[in-house]
PDB file of C-alpha atoms and ligand atoms in Angstrom:
ATOM      1  CA  MET A   1      44.248  97.949 111.738  1.00 42.00           C
ATOM      2  CA  ALA A   2      44.391  95.020 114.140  1.00 52.00           C
ATOM      3  CA  MET A   3      41.615  92.488 113.892  1.00 58.00           C
ATOM      4  CA  ALA A   4      39.047  92.767 116.702  1.00 69.00           C
ATOM      5  CA  MET A   5      39.789  90.384 119.531  1.00 82.00           C
ATOM      6  CA  ASN A   6      37.575  87.339 119.467  1.00 91.00           C
ATOM      7  CA  PRO A   7      35.776  87.094 122.837  1.00 93.00           C
ATOM      8  CA  ARG A   8      36.175  83.304 122.985  1.00 94.00           C
ATOM      9  CA  VAL A   9      39.928  83.575 122.538  1.00 96.00           C
ATOM     10  CA  ALA A  10      40.035  86.411 125.092  1.00 95.00           C
ATOM     11  CA  GLY A  11      38.137  84.107 127.475  1.00 95.00           C
ATOM     12  CA  PHE A  12      40.779  81.410 127.047  1.00 97.00           C
ATOM     13  CA  LEU A  13      43.541  83.921 127.786  1.00 97.00           C
ATOM     14  CA  MET A  14      41.789  84.836 131.026  1.00 95.00           C
ATOM     15  CA  GLN A  15      41.214  81.194 131.962  1.00 96.00           C
ATOM     16  CA  ALA A  16      44.837  80.378 131.147  1.00 97.00           C
ATOM     17  CA  LEU A  17      46.104  83.204 133.360  1.00 97.00           C
ATOM     18  CA  SER A  18      43.943  81.944 136.236  1.00 97.00           C
ATOM     19  CA  HIS A  19      45.377  78.459 135.716  1.00 98.00           C
ATOM     20  CA  GLU A  20      48.996  79.653 135.677  1.00 98.00           C
ATOM     21  CA  MET A  21      48.614  81.813 138.777  1.00 97.00           C
ATOM     22  CA  SER A  22      46.966  78.875 140.561  1.00 98.00           C
ATOM     23  CA  VAL A  23      49.783  76.458 139.755  1.00 98.00           C
ATOM     24  CA  VAL A  24      52.386  79.028 140.842  1.00 98.00           C
ATOM     25  CA  GLN A  25      50.731  78.935 144.278  1.00 98.00           C
ATOM     26  CA  GLN A  26      50.425  75.127 144.157  1.00 98.00           C
ATOM     27  CA  TYR A  27      54.092  74.457 143.313  1.00 98.00           C
ATOM     28  CA  LEU A  28      55.396  77.163 145.635  1.00 98.00           C
ATOM     29  CA  THR A  29      53.407  75.648 148.500  1.00 98.00           C
ATOM     30  CA  GLN A  30      54.779  72.185 147.730  1.00 98.00           C
ATOM     31  CA  SER A  31      58.304  73.553 147.494  1.00 98.00           C
ATOM     32  CA  HIS A  32      58.090  75.060 150.968  1.00 98.00           C
ATOM     33  CA  LEU A  33      56.427  71.947 152.383  1.00 97.00           C
ATOM     34  CA  CYS A  34      59.283  69.814 151.030  1.00 98.00           C
ATOM     35  CA  ASP A  35      61.721  72.287 152.619  1.00 97.00           C
ATOM     36  CA  LEU A  36      59.979  71.792 155.957  1.00 97.00           C
ATOM     37  CA  TRP A  37      60.197  68.015 155.515  1.00 96.00           C
ATOM     38  CA  GLY A  38      63.914  68.214 154.706  1.00 97.00           C
ATOM     39  CA  MET A  39      63.371  67.025 151.125  1.00 97.00           C
ATOM     40  CA  VAL A  40      65.851  69.437 149.596  1.00 97.00           C
ATOM     41  CA  ASP A  41      65.932  68.021 146.056  1.00 97.00           C
ATOM     42  CA  HIS A  42      62.171  67.923 145.745  1.00 97.00           C
ATOM     43  CA  ALA A  43      61.898  71.421 147.204  1.00 98.00           C
ATOM     44  CA  ALA A  44      64.186  72.573 144.385  1.00 98.00           C
ATOM     45  CA  TYR A  45      62.144  70.677 141.781  1.00 98.00           C
ATOM     46  CA  PHE A  46      58.879  72.307 142.885  1.00 98.00           C
ATOM     47  CA  ARG A  47      60.558  75.726 143.051  1.00 98.00           C
ATOM     48  CA  ARG A  48      61.699  75.332 139.430  1.00 98.00           C
ATOM     49  CA  GLU A  49      58.189  74.299 138.379  1.00 98.00           C
ATOM     50  CA  SER A  50      56.743  77.299 140.164  1.00 98.00           C
ATOM     51  CA  ALA A  51      59.176  79.638 138.374  1.00 98.00           C
ATOM     52  CA  GLU A  52      58.305  78.074 135.018  1.00 98.00           C
ATOM     53  CA  GLU A  53      54.580  78.544 135.596  1.00 98.00           C
ATOM     54  CA  LEU A  54      55.242  82.152 136.652  1.00 98.00           C
ATOM     55  CA  GLU A  55      57.039  82.613 133.350  1.00 98.00           C
ATOM     56  CA  HIS A  56      53.920  81.270 131.590  1.00 98.00           C
ATOM     57  CA  ALA A  57      51.765  83.764 133.475  1.00 98.00           C
ATOM     58  CA  GLY A  58      54.151  86.522 132.362  1.00 98.00           C
ATOM     59  CA  GLN A  59      53.938  85.465 128.725  1.00 98.00           C
ATOM     60  CA  LEU A  60      50.128  85.541 128.910  1.00 98.00           C
ATOM     61  CA  ILE A  61      50.187  88.972 130.559  1.00 98.00           C
ATOM     62  CA  ARG A  62      52.556  90.364 127.909  1.00 98.00           C
ATOM     63  CA  HIS A  63      50.321  88.993 125.173  1.00 98.00           C
ATOM     64  CA  MET A  64      47.154  90.376 126.781  1.00 97.00           C
ATOM     65  CA  LEU A  65      48.761  93.805 127.111  1.00 96.00           C
ATOM     66  CA  SER A  66      49.795  93.707 123.445  1.00 96.00           C
ATOM     67  CA  LEU A  67      46.127  93.124 122.581  1.00 94.00           C
ATOM     68  CA  GLY A  68      44.955  95.954 124.812  1.00 94.00           C
ATOM     69  CA  LEU A  69      43.464  93.530 127.342  1.00 94.00           C
ATOM     70  CA  THR A  70      43.774  93.982 131.083  1.00 93.00           C
ATOM     71  CA  PRO A  71      45.212  90.878 132.796  1.00 94.00           C
ATOM     72  CA  ASN A  72      42.243  89.684 134.802  1.00 86.00           C
ATOM     73  CA  ALA A  73      42.723  86.305 136.452  1.00 87.00           C
ATOM     74  CA  THR A  74      39.855  86.031 138.890  1.00 84.00           C
ATOM     75  CA  GLN A  75      39.768  82.389 139.918  1.00 82.00           C
ATOM     76  CA  LEU A  76      42.762  81.377 141.964  1.00 91.00           C
ATOM     77  CA  ALA A  77      42.334  77.733 142.986  1.00 93.00           C
ATOM     78  CA  PRO A  78      43.301  76.891 146.577  1.00 95.00           C
ATOM     79  CA  ALA A  79      46.570  74.975 146.863  1.00 96.00           C
ATOM     80  CA  ARG A  80      46.120  71.229 147.394  1.00 97.00           C
ATOM     81  CA  PRO A  81      49.658  70.216 148.261  1.00 96.00           C
ATOM     82  CA  GLY A  82      49.169  66.595 149.347  1.00 97.00           C
ATOM     83  CA  ARG A  83      50.503  64.696 152.372  1.00 96.00           C
ATOM     84  CA  ASP A  84      53.456  62.928 150.801  1.00 96.00           C
ATOM     85  CA  LEU A  85      55.452  63.045 147.579  1.00 97.00           C
ATOM     86  CA  ARG A  86      53.318  60.527 145.733  1.00 97.00           C
ATOM     87  CA  GLU A  87      50.104  62.365 146.598  1.00 98.00           C
ATOM     88  CA  MET A  88      51.726  65.684 145.620  1.00 98.00           C
ATOM     89  CA  LEU A  89      52.635  64.343 142.211  1.00 98.00           C
ATOM     90  CA  LEU A  90      49.186  62.808 141.673  1.00 98.00           C
ATOM     91  CA  LEU A  91      47.478  66.120 142.505  1.00 98.00           C
ATOM     92  CA  ASP A  92      49.881  68.009 140.222  1.00 98.00           C
ATOM     93  CA  ARG A  93      49.361  65.467 137.469  1.00 98.00           C
ATOM     94  CA  GLN A  94      45.667  66.318 137.388  1.00 98.00           C
ATOM     95  CA  LEU A  95      46.479  70.045 137.137  1.00 98.00           C
ATOM     96  CA  GLU A  96      48.830  69.392 134.227  1.00 98.00           C
ATOM     97  CA  VAL A  97      46.208  67.209 132.501  1.00 98.00           C
ATOM     98  CA  ASP A  98      43.767  70.118 132.910  1.00 98.00           C
ATOM     99  CA  ALA A  99      46.364  72.508 131.453  1.00 98.00           C
ATOM    100  CA  VAL A 100      46.954  70.299 128.410  1.00 98.00           C
ATOM    101  CA  ARG A 101      43.205  70.117 127.836  1.00 98.00           C
ATOM    102  CA  LEU A 102      42.836  73.887 128.268  1.00 98.00           C
ATOM    103  CA  TYR A 103      45.625  74.802 125.829  1.00 98.00           C
ATOM    104  CA  ASP A 104      44.549  72.185 123.318  1.00 98.00           C
ATOM    105  CA  GLU A 105      41.071  73.724 123.183  1.00 98.00           C
ATOM    106  CA  ALA A 106      42.436  77.295 123.294  1.00 98.00           C
ATOM    107  CA  LEU A 107      44.728  76.541 120.355  1.00 98.00           C
ATOM    108  CA  ARG A 108      41.827  75.169 118.315  1.00 98.00           C
ATOM    109  CA  GLN A 109      39.711  78.261 119.001  1.00 97.00           C
ATOM    110  CA  ALA A 110      42.591  80.602 118.090  1.00 97.00           C
ATOM    111  CA  GLN A 111      43.067  78.721 114.804  1.00 97.00           C
ATOM    112  CA  ARG A 112      39.346  78.804 114.119  1.00 96.00           C
ATOM    113  CA  PHE A 113      39.287  82.594 114.491  1.00 96.00           C
ATOM    114  CA  ARG A 114      42.629  83.014 112.675  1.00 96.00           C
ATOM    115  CA  ASP A 115      44.328  84.609 115.668  1.00 96.00           C
ATOM    116  CA  ASP A 116      47.885  83.547 114.847  1.00 97.00           C
ATOM    117  CA  ALA A 117      49.641  85.354 117.684  1.00 97.00           C
ATOM    118  CA  SER A 118      47.410  83.796 120.338  1.00 98.00           C
ATOM    119  CA  GLY A 119      47.642  80.443 118.555  1.00 98.00           C
ATOM    120  CA  GLN A 120      51.435  80.502 118.685  1.00 98.00           C
ATOM    121  CA  LEU A 121      51.424  81.291 122.385  1.00 98.00           C
ATOM    122  CA  PHE A 122      48.884  78.552 123.152  1.00 98.00           C
ATOM    123  CA  ALA A 123      50.898  76.031 121.103  1.00 98.00           C
ATOM    124  CA  ALA A 124      54.108  76.855 122.992  1.00 98.00           C
ATOM    125  CA  LEU A 125      52.361  76.605 126.359  1.00 98.00           C
ATOM    126  CA  LEU A 126      50.679  73.341 125.337  1.00 98.00           C
ATOM    127  CA  SER A 127      54.053  71.835 124.536  1.00 98.00           C
ATOM    128  CA  ASP A 128      55.495  72.980 127.904  1.00 98.00           C
ATOM    129  CA  GLU A 129      52.526  71.512 129.816  1.00 98.00           C
ATOM    130  CA  GLN A 130      52.918  68.208 127.988  1.00 98.00           C
ATOM    131  CA  GLY A 131      56.533  68.276 129.125  1.00 98.00           C
ATOM    132  CA  HIS A 132      55.439  68.856 132.731  1.00 98.00           C
ATOM    133  CA  LEU A 133      53.029  65.951 132.481  1.00 98.00           C
ATOM    134  CA  ASN A 134      55.740  63.648 131.094  1.00 98.00           C
ATOM    135  CA  GLU A 135      58.136  64.660 133.875  1.00 97.00           C
ATOM    136  CA  ILE A 136      55.530  63.906 136.560  1.00 98.00           C
ATOM    137  CA  ASP A 137      54.783  60.523 134.979  1.00 98.00           C
ATOM    138  CA  ARG A 138      58.502  59.760 134.968  1.00 97.00           C
ATOM    139  CA  MET A 139      58.794  60.661 138.666  1.00 97.00           C
ATOM    140  CA  LEU A 140      55.705  58.625 139.554  1.00 97.00           C
ATOM    141  CA  ALA A 141      57.093  55.601 137.703  1.00 97.00           C
ATOM    142  CA  GLU A 142      60.377  56.008 139.584  1.00 95.00           C
ATOM    143  CA  LEU A 143      58.524  56.131 142.934  1.00 95.00           C
ATOM    144  CA  GLU A 144      56.552  53.065 141.925  1.00 92.00           C
ATOM    145  CA  SER A 145      59.671  51.063 141.077  1.00 93.00           C
ATOM    146  CA  LYS A 146      61.327  52.086 144.355  1.00 89.00           C
ATOM    147  CA  GLY A 147      58.191  51.036 146.227  1.00 83.00           C
ATOM    148  CA  LYS A 148      58.522  47.587 144.735  1.00 75.00           C
ATOM    149  CA  GLY A 149      62.153  47.391 145.815  1.00 59.00           C
ATOM    150  CA  THR A 150      63.500  46.944 142.292  1.00 50.00           C
TER     151      THR A 150
HETATM  152 FE1  FE2 B   1      51.962  76.574 132.758  1.00 66.35          FE
HETATM  153 FE1  FE2 B   2      52.500  73.101 134.017  1.00 66.35          FE
END
């Protein structure tokens, strides 16, 4: 028989789904804004990010269904797209920092309650979010160096 779902871990799954759905909206909004501004490459970048976060939401939903949980994201954050590329990336950076923090804590709780399947999912998502954060930092550094005319 499957071990009873720990309510703290279930809470992290719900919080994670809310986060992923929120960043789908965030990145999709930024993608379409960049389109409007004629920034084709950045529109494509944000569209890829949005698709990746949607994939994360899907993985969480699959996992919740396998545990008999109803996907129940309730707290969609409003999009805060920013007024230029630098501001967009700074706002996104904070969301990715929040995601890293969320999955780090979720992973620890899953380990504490010996929920290996949830732990594996949280670990994979944590690693992806760290990748997103690194990519944003790389783009911000590139903007910075262009700004200085180097
Ligand atoms: Fe994500
Ligand atoms: Fe992310």
